Amino acid sequence: MANNIHSSSASTAEQDPSAKKPGGWRAIKYILGNETFEKLASMSLISNITVYLQTNYNLGGVLLVNIVTIWSGSNNITSLLGAFVSDAYLGRFRTLLVGSIASLLGMLIMTLTAGIHQLRPSSCSDPPNCPQPQGWQFCVLFAALTLLSIGAGGIRPCNIAFGADQFDTTTEKGRAQLESFFNWWYFSFTVALVVVLTGVVYIQTNVSWVLGFAIPTACLAFSITLFLLGRRCYIYIKPEGSVFSDMAKVVVVACRKRGYSVEPGCEHNYYDPPLMIKLKRTNRFKCLDRAALITEPSHELQEQGTPKNGWKLCSLQQVEQLKCLIAILPVCVSGIACFISMDQQNTFGILQAIQMNKSVGPHFKMPPAWMNITSMLALSLWILIYERLYIPVATKIAGKVKRLTLQQRIKTGIVMSILCMLVAGSVEKRRRELALKHDSFVSPMSLLTLLPQYALSGLTEAFAAVAIMEFFTNQMPESMRTVAGAAFFLSLSVASYVSSLVINIIHRVTKRTGNSPWLGGHDLNKNRLDYYYYIIAGLGAVNFVYFSFFACHFVVNTTVAETGVKDVQLENAAVDNSANLPRRESIDEEKGLERPDTS
């Protein structure tokens, strides 16, 4: 990989060179449009897949939850593959396009499973003794889910990064636009989803699954068309090789040279070629510096001074790129623990809704998947209040730009995740008691009592998820923005897998030690889902202590007005005398960037 970091302002368009001023909000409207309709398609399935698999595939219990959580995790883990392909081969634009096409094919197959009854088991007439899907029917289902995961892997790590590429961060205006981009990225598609999903989910549940899947399929086709319409407006950054390959090389070479000293005054030099812009060398994780040690110049370097073999000698630039990734891991762990509580609402939260009184008024029954809209509304409402009310008022009072720090937002998100699980446990306990009292599968308790836990889940995302996504993106150099997106979605993926692991452990342990397992089976009334929620709340409390006393130290907050830099830095990323540097150099320094001396 070429070890230079390109500013988006220095990128050249691959399309019409005569296009005026590419990038900015002119390009973002097409990117957000594509993201909005893609999310409409994917979320219409994610929000309702639990109901679809239960009613059309006769699945339930731990098997159903495992399929949903593992698929959800796979949607995010494929982001790593998408990031690699984007950086090494296709670039962000083409990776986004391929991902969108894969998602379209996946939705087409899902529509076929709804329309052709031979592709799924026959209807259940005697629950819980329902016919289960045959092996080949599972294969068709998993083929659709796999294509959707591949599509998500192409779209998720690149959409944020491609949007960020459209702003010139060397200007005051560009930095201000990028700061708001993260919140508006969330806000724009969330509002559209709230408006449209109410209709799509209702059609799926109460009218026709075929029509309910055909609508998002058409939206996906429209999103691809909209994305292509803006191709002349975009700023493109050409792929230069994957940073993941460089990171693997650093680990291998550092292990090979583990016997060499990296302390000051050591006899060996470091391979540090001159670059236009490069990451400044830091003192953290010094054991990795061994990868750049020149121990045998005649065997490691060519006559031009370049390495003969990248698996035997790396540059300090490659080393610092790996350090950037390692430095965000403590916050990443805290994010994983926080995201686990968010995962519960798409599975157990929907199963709760299925076994509750869904009547709203005398003639209307609310689809269980509509509960997810509450989370989206809470998220959108907070972002709107924060951007349009809190920041202007706080800035006016303080006399300078005033935002909540990332530490404050992440801590608040963790607290919201704990409250979400405590509320969910209390609601489930009452729901179960009323169902058993009336000897009924469906509890007379209204489905609307689930609104608080879904609202708290949305606020968890509004505070923690948005802040962590912003943290990852800001703490990576521009050439590693795709890595930042992949790291965020990998955190979501690991959260899904950990959630599935915890579910299976609790199911097996309680099945052996108790009269009935806390989780599993088709009837929540025979389980103790409330105990499970309390366990997740306990994990959230541990996470709060972990972040407050450890992970938060990897985030150092400064104000924009006081320093002229963004409001967060990685610990140890700053260098001495930063106050004496011009604003551009101060911004570079904050990311760990160093410009060569041109004097």
mmCIF file with all atom_site columns, C-alpha atoms in Angstrom, residues 400-402 557-565 579 583:
data_model
loop_
_atom_site.group_PDB
_atom_site.id
_atom_site.type_symbol
_atom_site.label_atom_id
_atom_site.label_alt_id
_atom_site.label_comp_id
_atom_site.label_asym_id
_atom_site.label_entity_id
_atom_site.label_seq_id
_atom_site.pdbx_PDB_ins_code
_atom_site.Cartn_x
_atom_site.Cartn_y
_atom_site.Cartn_z
_atom_site.occupancy
_atom_site.B_iso_or_equiv
_atom_site.pdbx_formal_charge
_atom_site.auth_seq_id
_atom_site.auth_comp_id
_atom_site.auth_asym_id
_atom_site.auth_atom_id
_atom_site.pdbx_PDB_model_num
ATOM 1  C CA . LYS A 1 400 ? -18.460 29.880 22.562 1.00 0.00 ? 400 LYS A CA 1
ATOM 2  C CA . VAL A 1 401 ? -19.333 26.671 20.735 1.00 0.00 ? 401 VAL A CA 1
ATOM 3  C CA . LYS A 1 402 ? -20.638 24.292 23.357 1.00 0.00 ? 402 LYS A CA 1
ATOM 4  C CA . ASN A 1 557 ? -11.760 16.262 25.428 1.00 0.00 ? 557 ASN A CA 1
ATOM 5  C CA . THR A 1 558 ? -10.934 19.856 24.457 1.00 0.00 ? 558 THR A CA 1
ATOM 6  C CA . THR A 1 559 ? -13.227 22.566 23.202 1.00 0.00 ? 559 THR A CA 1
ATOM 7  C CA . VAL A 1 560 ? -13.212 23.855 19.661 1.00 0.00 ? 560 VAL A CA 1
ATOM 8  C CA . ALA A 1 561 ? -13.251 27.494 20.738 1.00 0.00 ? 561 ALA A CA 1
ATOM 9  C CA . GLU A 1 562 ? -10.290 27.170 23.090 1.00 0.00 ? 562 GLU A CA 1
ATOM 10 C CA . THR A 1 563 ? -7.850  25.181 20.949 1.00 0.00 ? 563 THR A CA 1
ATOM 11 C CA . GLY A 1 564 ? -9.040  25.402 17.365 1.00 0.00 ? 564 GLY A CA 1
ATOM 12 C CA . VAL A 1 565 ? -9.118  21.635 17.052 1.00 0.00 ? 565 VAL A CA 1
ATOM 13 C CA . ALA A 1 579 ? -0.624  26.147 20.774 1.00 0.00 ? 579 ALA A CA 1
ATOM 14 C CA . ARG A 1 583 ? -4.686  25.920 12.622 1.00 0.00 ? 583 ARG A CA 1
#
